[in-house]
Amino acid sequence: MSGAYGLDLAEVAKSNAPQVLDVPAAPGHVNEKNEKELYIPDDSSQSQSREESSTDPNGKEYPTPEEVATLRRVCGSVPWSSFTIAVIELCERFSYYGTTVVFVNFIQQPLPEGSTTGAAGTDGQAGALGMGQRASTGLTTFNSMWAYFMPLVGAYMADQYWGRYKTIQVSIFIAIVGHIILIMSALPSVIAHPERSIACFSVGLIIFGIGTGGFKPNISPLIAEQYESRHPKQYIKVQKNGERVIVDPTMTVSRIYMYFYLMINLGALSGQIGMVYAEKYVGFWLSFVLPTCLFLFCPTIMYLMRNKYARRPPTGSVLTKALKLWGLAMKGRWSLNPIQTAKNMRSNDFWESVKPSRLGQAKPVWMTFDDIWVDEVRRGFKACTVFLWIPLYWLAYNQMTTNLISQAATMELHGAPNDLINNINPIALVIFIPICDLFLYPGLERMGIRFTPLKKIAWGFGMSSASMIASAVTQHYIYKLGACGNYPSGETPSGDPCEPAPINVWVQTIPYLLIAFSEIFTSITALEYAFTKAPKNLRSVVTSIFLFMSAVSYALGQAFVSLSADPLLTWNYMTISILAALGCVGFWTTHHKLDKEEDKLNFIPESSFKGRQLSHGGQAAMESPVVPNPQAQRESQEKARRAQEQRDKFEREMAQRRATRPTDKNIPDGIEELILGDGVQQYKRLRDFERRLDATMMRKRLDMQDSRHQVTKRHKTMRIWVSNTFETLPAQESGLDPIYDFSGSTMGLYRMKIEGRLLDDEDDPSSDDDSDDEEARKDKDTMDHNEPPVRPVLQQPRTKLSHFFKQITLELHRDKSTPADLGLDTFVEWKKPPPTAKDLVLPPEADFNTLEIERRFDSTVNCTINLYRDDDRFLLSEPLADLLDSKIEDRKSIIIGIYDYIRALNLQQDDEKRAVQCDERLRKVFNRDVVFIPDITTLIMPHCFPLPPLSLPYTLHFDPTTTTDPPTPTIYDITLTIQPPPLALPQPSTTSLQTLANFDNNLALIVQALQHSRAKHAFFTEMEKDP
């Protein structure tokens, strides 16, 4: 049946647990929007999957669909290895911001009189080279853009060749070289020669930026992968108060990035404040040396933790394949109109049309991946389109480090340096990140509000816009209340500096706090979004694209330089506020539909395509995606052991509770002597009958279960009658003026009838061994033009033609001499519509025995009728067919066959039952030495191909002299595979079961009372005889 179903909560829950049914839909199964979805099995297999996959081998319980929809979601525990990476990031940010914070004074300000290091003491201005504001602005802007451009290169090297861990180590070494060169440029003997110092400084700046670019896009995915390697999917956790909650990896990754960002700001804050005082009182050499010393902790920690980190190996030319895939999808979609090009890129079939299952034999040689990887690439490109709006946010954010510092200088400082006020931002982040993590986000979750990543980013845009409004209002009152009016940074007519406006500088706390909250919502969430939405072998690249947006924002900022001066600063803030507000509206307008797909995108199964994985020797190495360290495995095993002990304890307690209930319904021996009448004998006979009835019902139920799971497929013959009639049309109806029609041919109208019915067993030539009709034994391509149609009598219920085929096409083989402009249809197609959403019943247009086609044509022509079977079976590749000894099988039979083969040859590893050691046959199928059982369903997909259509040749007759009424049909017999539906087991009502249970409990209590009475009677009788 063409058509598919939407991804609902059942599939989200199902994707949490490793199971054989968690695979993509069969090729060609798409929904109304042509979006690829997960495979939805039938009810029986789905319920069986839930029962088998509710827990993993370590005892971890996965949520059911109902639990996914109703249970509260919480964060998991962050592994301690992630905290060490956060410390590494703190040291790196201390070194970066501590070094760059003094660049302006080092380049712009001259060397103080009497100083050789650049230090000026309490009242002086630190400086070194004295090259002016233009040189300092140019070099600092270059450094910012360079540091955010190089992540593209660093990410490429990590994903393609080195992996994240090695790329970070190499980048740290390069950055250390850059630090050393910067220290050399600040030595007293070098500062004395500004031209030499600036040359040395420029070289160090370039090398320093290369190291930073390789570090930044790789450290953030690495910290989140430490948790993902241990808990890749949602699982159930029972709180101390007994509440069942879902531990959500997405929320945990969000928490990791929040504290990761907190460490960034701790490092930046301490580095900026400390190095400003180092340059002021000691010299620039110290402000370069101290960050370098702290930066040396980074390689030390990385080396000590080398065996503790979960690392993902490099995957070769994956980025190249992703770009080729996008280029293939763009074929035929380019337009001179950019709006039309954008619409073509957002069409529903943009990615669906380039999936390997859709291309079939026409796929390029480089397309070695599966359909799921195309879905992952689509998700990654969606994330990149989200990041295209980020420059508008950074445009507002960058005002904090430029114009807001200048604004502070025109206000009453009360002893605080104007360049110290912007540290309110990192201080606010350090305070509010834990508040958001511990109170705001969990509070919204308890209220049932899903504060998704895209909602957070949109709120961040809004708060950055509000921050610029607050800055514009402050600037307005500076102009209004200042002594120099609209030129507060200028001079009075006497040449003295203008007096500050009577406004306390701490009023800037408002925009800085709003910027801090917007940073929590936008910047942190964008890092999280880059990690969760990128393909696992392209995470560094997608993260680098997010970082590159900062470089774009710096370039956009150059357009506002003319507004960054008095008296236009109010317009500057308002313009940027409007741009941020437009960014908020535009961002949500273009991505609110994507926000509804959040769970779908998060739970796309991981593709089996890993790219080219290289070992140290350069040979291809088959490695698992993320290899947890041995200590983590031991910790996981210990947790599983403790969880198993708790479950055993719970079972023992329940067993003890059940043991206290009376369950014996047998009357004790000897009591019939104490009761008058034959009631005891009748009760015993009734109990005996009940035992026999229970045994009979249990045996029947077991027999029904066996028959239900051992349904054998039957092969039946369908007879198809094909006939056509012909009707001549007037010239006016044919579309030709008879005055100008010199062809001599007559346009006609043909009506073709295709009728098919299943033959009964007595009429089925495939099951009648004594039939003398040799024509009936011919195969499906045998035609009989002379025998009149004999309609067999069908049994109820009747199975119709449309039930067996999902598509029927008619191809007319037109003669090349026939004009192509006559409007003649040479291809006719019928597709089975999907069932209705409520009861999955086929609509009337898909429930028929006879298909009639009416089209225009002008001559006798040969044609082909193609019948595409509506079958869940696949045509298997040669290696898989050799393994299963069958060329056509359905998905379930393939999985069962492979598993039976594995068990028969005892190929499962002793220490890890999920791992299978492949023999020669399995190696041909999976192309690897070791395969994990949960991955088998994905790995077999490249070996499963759609069944070819059944082709029936036919000749359409258009000669009225040879066409009879009724026409003589052409008969075809085709063999179809019929699988009867599984038997439904009778399910007793809950009320009946409860009533029977109550009867049993009452009987047990009565028997227990009889036993107590008998014991009392025996005691008192003996006491009477012998007191």
Coordinates of C-alpha atoms in Angstrom, one line a residue, residues 456-799:
K456 CA 14.6 29.5 23.5
I457 CA 16.5 31.0 20.5
A458 CA 13.4 33.1 19.6
W459 CA 13.2 34.4 23.1
G460 CA 16.9 35.2 23.0
F461 CA 16.3 37.4 19.9
G462 CA 13.5 39.2 21.7
M463 CA 15.6 39.9 24.8
S464 CA 18.5 41.2 22.8
S465 CA 16.1 43.6 21.1
A466 CA 14.8 44.7 24.5
S467 CA 18.5 45.3 25.6
M468 CA 19.1 47.6 22.7
I469 CA 15.9 49.5 23.5
A470 CA 17.1 50.0 27.1
S471 CA 20.5 51.2 25.7
A472 CA 18.7 53.6 23.3
V473 CA 16.6 55.1 26.1
T474 CA 19.8 55.6 28.2
Q475 CA 21.6 57.3 25.3
H476 CA 18.6 59.6 24.8
Y477 CA 18.7 60.8 28.4
I478 CA 22.5 61.2 28.2
Y479 CA 22.0 63.6 25.2
K480 CA 19.1 65.3 27.1
L481 CA 20.8 65.7 30.5
G482 CA 24.4 66.0 29.6
A483 CA 26.2 69.4 29.6
C484 CA 27.4 69.0 26.0
G485 CA 24.1 67.9 24.6
N486 CA 24.4 65.5 21.7
Y487 CA 28.2 65.4 21.9
P488 CA 29.0 64.1 25.4
S489 CA 32.2 62.6 24.2
G490 CA 33.5 65.9 22.9
E491 CA 35.0 69.0 24.5
T492 CA 33.6 72.2 25.9
P493 CA 34.4 75.5 24.1
S494 CA 37.3 76.0 26.5
G495 CA 38.8 72.7 25.4
D496 CA 38.1 70.8 28.6
P497 CA 36.4 67.3 28.4
C498 CA 32.7 67.4 28.8
E499 CA 31.3 66.6 32.2
P500 CA 29.5 63.2 32.5
A501 CA 25.7 63.2 32.3
P502 CA 24.1 63.0 35.7
I503 CA 23.1 59.4 35.3
N504 CA 24.6 56.6 37.4
V505 CA 26.6 54.2 35.2
W506 CA 25.0 51.2 37.0
V507 CA 21.8 51.9 35.0
Q508 CA 23.6 49.8 32.3
T509 CA 22.9 46.8 34.5
I510 CA 19.5 46.6 32.7
P511 CA 20.9 46.0 29.1
Y512 CA 23.7 43.8 30.4
L513 CA 21.2 41.6 32.3
L514 CA 19.0 41.3 29.3
I515 CA 22.0 40.5 27.1
A516 CA 23.0 37.8 29.6
F517 CA 19.6 36.2 29.5
S518 CA 19.5 36.3 25.7
E519 CA 22.9 34.7 25.7
I520 CA 21.6 31.8 27.8
F521 CA 18.6 31.3 25.5
T522 CA 20.3 31.8 22.2
S523 CA 24.1 31.2 22.3
I524 CA 24.0 28.2 24.7
T525 CA 21.0 26.7 23.0
A526 CA 22.6 27.1 19.5
L527 CA 25.6 25.1 20.7
E528 CA 23.2 22.4 21.9
Y529 CA 21.3 22.5 18.7
A530 CA 24.4 22.1 16.6
F531 CA 25.3 18.9 18.6
T532 CA 21.9 17.3 18.7
K533 CA 20.9 18.0 15.0
A534 CA 24.1 17.4 13.2
P535 CA 25.0 13.9 11.8
K536 CA 27.3 12.3 14.2
N537 CA 30.1 12.3 11.7
L538 CA 29.6 16.0 10.9
R539 CA 29.2 17.6 14.4
S540 CA 32.4 19.6 14.3
V541 CA 31.5 21.1 10.9
V542 CA 28.0 22.1 11.9
T543 CA 29.3 23.6 15.2
S544 CA 31.9 25.6 13.2
I545 CA 29.2 27.0 10.9
F546 CA 27.5 28.3 14.1
L547 CA 30.8 29.9 15.2
F548 CA 31.3 31.3 11.7
M549 CA 28.1 33.3 12.1
S550 CA 30.1 35.5 14.6
A551 CA 32.5 36.4 11.8
V552 CA 29.6 37.3 9.6
S553 CA 28.2 39.6 12.3
Y554 CA 31.5 41.4 12.6
A555 CA 31.4 42.0 8.9
L556 CA 27.8 43.3 9.2
G557 CA 28.9 45.5 12.1
Q558 CA 31.1 47.5 9.7
A559 CA 28.0 48.9 8.1
F560 CA 27.0 50.6 11.4
V561 CA 30.4 52.3 12.0
S562 CA 28.9 55.6 10.7
L563 CA 26.2 55.4 13.3
S564 CA 28.6 54.6 16.1
A565 CA 29.4 58.2 16.9
D566 CA 27.6 61.2 18.4
P567 CA 24.9 62.4 17.8
L568 CA 23.7 59.2 16.1
L569 CA 24.1 56.6 18.8
T570 CA 20.4 56.6 19.7
W571 CA 19.6 55.7 16.0
N572 CA 22.3 53.0 16.2
Y573 CA 20.8 51.3 19.1
M574 CA 17.2 51.6 17.8
T575 CA 18.2 50.3 14.3
I576 CA 19.9 47.3 15.8
S577 CA 17.0 46.7 18.1
I578 CA 14.6 46.7 15.1
L579 CA 16.9 44.3 13.3
A580 CA 16.9 42.0 16.3
A581 CA 13.1 42.2 16.6
L582 CA 12.8 41.4 12.9
G583 CA 15.2 38.6 13.4
C584 CA 13.0 37.2 16.1
V585 CA 9.8 37.4 14.0
G586 CA 11.6 36.1 10.9
F587 CA 13.3 33.3 12.8
W588 CA 10.0 32.0 14.3
T589 CA 8.0 32.5 11.1
T590 CA 10.4 30.4 9.1
H591 CA 11.1 27.7 11.7
H592 CA 7.9 27.3 13.8
K593 CA 7.1 24.2 11.7
L594 CA 10.5 22.8 12.4
D595 CA 9.9 23.3 16.1
K596 CA 7.0 20.8 15.9
E597 CA 9.4 18.2 14.5
E598 CA 11.7 18.4 17.6
D599 CA 11.1 14.9 18.8
K600 CA 11.1 13.5 15.3
L601 CA 14.5 15.0 14.6
N602 CA 16.0 13.9 17.9
F603 CA 14.9 10.3 17.5
I604 CA 16.0 9.6 13.9
P605 CA 17.8 6.2 14.2
E606 CA 21.5 6.4 13.7
S607 CA 22.6 5.5 10.2
S608 CA 24.8 2.5 9.6
F609 CA 27.0 4.7 7.3
K610 CA 30.1 5.8 9.1
G611 CA 32.3 6.9 6.2
R612 CA 35.9 5.9 5.9
Q613 CA 37.2 5.1 9.4
L614 CA 41.0 5.1 9.5
S615 CA 43.3 3.4 12.0
H616 CA 46.7 4.7 12.9
G617 CA 48.2 2.6 10.2
G618 CA 46.1 4.1 7.6
Q619 CA 44.1 0.9 7.0
A620 CA 40.3 0.9 7.2
A621 CA 39.2 0.1 10.7
M622 CA 35.8 -1.1 11.6
E623 CA 35.1 0.7 14.9
S624 CA 32.0 1.3 16.8
P625 CA 30.7 4.9 16.6
V626 CA 31.6 5.8 20.1
V627 CA 33.8 3.5 22.2
P628 CA 33.2 4.0 26.0
N629 CA 36.3 3.6 28.2
P630 CA 36.6 0.4 30.3
Q631 CA 36.0 2.2 33.5
A632 CA 32.7 3.5 32.2
Q633 CA 31.8 0.0 31.2
R634 CA 32.6 -1.3 34.7
E635 CA 30.5 1.5 36.3
S636 CA 27.6 0.7 34.0
Q637 CA 27.8 -3.0 34.9
E638 CA 27.9 -2.1 38.6
K639 CA 24.8 0.1 38.2
A640 CA 23.0 -2.7 36.3
R641 CA 23.9 -5.2 39.1
R642 CA 22.5 -2.9 41.7
A643 CA 19.4 -2.3 39.7
Q644 CA 18.9 -6.1 39.3
E645 CA 19.3 -6.5 43.1
Q646 CA 16.6 -3.9 43.7
R647 CA 14.2 -5.7 41.3
D648 CA 14.9 -9.0 42.9
K649 CA 14.2 -7.5 46.3
F650 CA 11.0 -6.1 45.1
E651 CA 9.9 -9.5 43.6
R652 CA 10.7 -11.2 46.9
E653 CA 8.6 -8.7 48.8
M654 CA 5.7 -9.2 46.4
A655 CA 6.0 -13.0 46.7
Q656 CA 5.9 -12.7 50.5
R657 CA 2.8 -10.6 50.3
R658 CA 1.2 -13.1 48.0
A659 CA 2.2 -15.9 50.3
T660 CA 0.2 -14.4 53.2
R661 CA -3.0 -14.7 51.2
P662 CA -5.0 -18.0 51.5
T663 CA -4.9 -19.8 48.2
D664 CA -5.8 -23.3 49.1
K665 CA -9.3 -24.2 47.9
N666 CA -9.2 -27.9 48.8
I667 CA -11.3 -29.0 51.8
P668 CA -9.0 -30.7 54.4
D669 CA -9.4 -34.5 54.8
G670 CA -11.7 -35.7 57.6
I671 CA -14.0 -32.7 57.6
E672 CA -16.7 -34.7 55.8
E673 CA -17.2 -36.6 59.0
L674 CA -18.2 -33.4 60.8
I675 CA -20.7 -32.0 58.1
L676 CA -24.1 -33.5 57.5
G677 CA -25.2 -34.4 54.0
D678 CA -23.1 -34.9 50.8
G679 CA -22.0 -31.2 50.4
V680 CA -18.3 -32.1 50.8
Q681 CA -18.4 -34.8 48.1
Q682 CA -20.2 -32.5 45.7
Y683 CA -17.6 -29.8 46.3
K684 CA -14.8 -32.2 45.7
R685 CA -16.4 -33.3 42.4
L686 CA -16.8 -29.7 41.4
R687 CA -13.1 -29.0 42.2
D688 CA -12.0 -32.0 40.1
F689 CA -14.1 -30.8 37.2
E690 CA -12.6 -27.3 37.5
R691 CA -9.1 -28.7 37.3
R692 CA -9.9 -30.7 34.1
L693 CA -11.6 -27.6 32.6
D694 CA -8.5 -25.4 33.4
A695 CA -6.2 -27.9 31.8
T696 CA -8.3 -28.2 28.7
M697 CA -8.5 -24.4 28.3
M698 CA -4.8 -24.0 28.8
R699 CA -4.1 -26.7 26.2
K700 CA -6.5 -25.0 23.7
R701 CA -4.9 -21.6 24.3
L702 CA -1.4 -23.0 23.7
D703 CA -2.7 -24.7 20.5
M704 CA -4.1 -21.4 19.3
Q705 CA -0.9 -19.6 20.0
D706 CA 1.1 -22.1 18.1
S707 CA -1.3 -22.0 15.2
R708 CA -1.2 -18.2 15.3
H709 CA 2.6 -18.0 15.0
Q710 CA 2.8 -20.9 12.5
V711 CA 0.6 -19.5 9.7
T712 CA 1.7 -21.0 6.4
K713 CA 1.5 -18.9 3.3
R714 CA -0.6 -20.3 0.4
H715 CA -0.2 -19.8 -3.3
K716 CA -3.3 -19.2 -5.3
T717 CA -4.0 -18.4 -8.9
M718 CA -5.6 -15.1 -10.0
R719 CA -7.1 -15.1 -13.5
I720 CA -7.0 -11.8 -15.3
W721 CA -9.2 -10.9 -18.3
V722 CA -8.1 -8.0 -20.5
S723 CA -10.3 -6.7 -23.3
N724 CA -10.9 -3.5 -25.2
T725 CA -13.6 -1.8 -27.3
F726 CA -13.1 0.8 -30.0
E727 CA -15.2 3.8 -30.9
T728 CA -14.6 6.2 -33.8
L729 CA -14.7 9.9 -33.0
P730 CA -15.7 12.7 -35.4
A731 CA -12.9 14.9 -36.7
Q732 CA -14.0 17.8 -34.6
E733 CA -13.7 15.8 -31.4
S734 CA -10.3 14.5 -32.5
G735 CA -9.0 18.1 -32.5
L736 CA -8.3 18.2 -36.3
D737 CA -10.0 20.2 -39.0
P738 CA -11.2 17.7 -41.6
I739 CA -10.2 20.2 -44.3
Y740 CA -6.5 20.0 -43.2
D741 CA -6.5 16.3 -42.2
F742 CA -4.5 14.6 -45.0
S743 CA -3.3 11.6 -42.9
G744 CA -6.2 9.4 -43.8
S745 CA -6.4 8.1 -40.3
T746 CA -9.3 8.3 -37.9
M747 CA -9.0 9.3 -34.3
G748 CA -10.6 6.8 -32.0
L749 CA -11.5 6.2 -28.4
Y750 CA -10.5 2.9 -26.7
R751 CA -12.0 1.5 -23.6
M752 CA -9.9 -1.1 -21.8
K753 CA -11.2 -3.4 -19.1
I754 CA -8.9 -5.3 -16.7
E755 CA -10.7 -7.8 -14.5
G756 CA -9.1 -10.1 -12.0
R757 CA -10.5 -12.8 -9.7
L758 CA -9.0 -15.5 -7.5
L759 CA -9.8 -19.0 -8.6
D760 CA -11.3 -21.4 -6.2
D761 CA -9.3 -24.5 -5.3
E762 CA -11.4 -26.7 -7.6
D763 CA -10.8 -24.2 -10.5
D764 CA -7.2 -23.5 -9.6
P765 CA -5.0 -25.2 -12.2
S766 CA -2.0 -25.0 -9.7
S767 CA -3.9 -27.3 -7.2
D768 CA -5.7 -29.6 -9.6
D769 CA -3.3 -32.4 -10.5
D770 CA -5.9 -34.4 -12.6
S771 CA -7.0 -31.6 -14.9
D772 CA -6.9 -32.5 -18.6
D773 CA -6.8 -28.8 -19.6
E774 CA -3.2 -28.3 -20.6
E775 CA -3.8 -24.6 -21.3
A776 CA -4.6 -24.0 -17.7
R777 CA -1.1 -25.2 -16.7
K778 CA 0.7 -22.5 -18.6
D779 CA 2.5 -19.8 -16.7
K780 CA 1.4 -16.3 -16.1
D781 CA 2.5 -15.0 -19.5
T782 CA 0.4 -17.6 -21.5
M783 CA -2.4 -16.0 -23.5
D784 CA -5.6 -17.6 -24.9
H785 CA -7.4 -15.5 -27.5
N786 CA -10.0 -18.1 -28.4
E787 CA -11.4 -19.5 -25.1
P788 CA -14.5 -17.6 -23.9
P789 CA -14.3 -16.4 -20.3
V790 CA -15.6 -18.7 -17.6
R791 CA -16.3 -16.9 -14.4
P792 CA -15.5 -19.1 -11.4
V793 CA -17.8 -19.1 -8.4
L794 CA -15.9 -17.5 -5.5
Q795 CA -16.2 -18.3 -1.9
Q796 CA -16.9 -15.7 0.7
P797 CA -15.1 -13.5 1.6
R798 CA -14.0 -12.4 -1.8
T799 CA -10.5 -11.0 -2.3

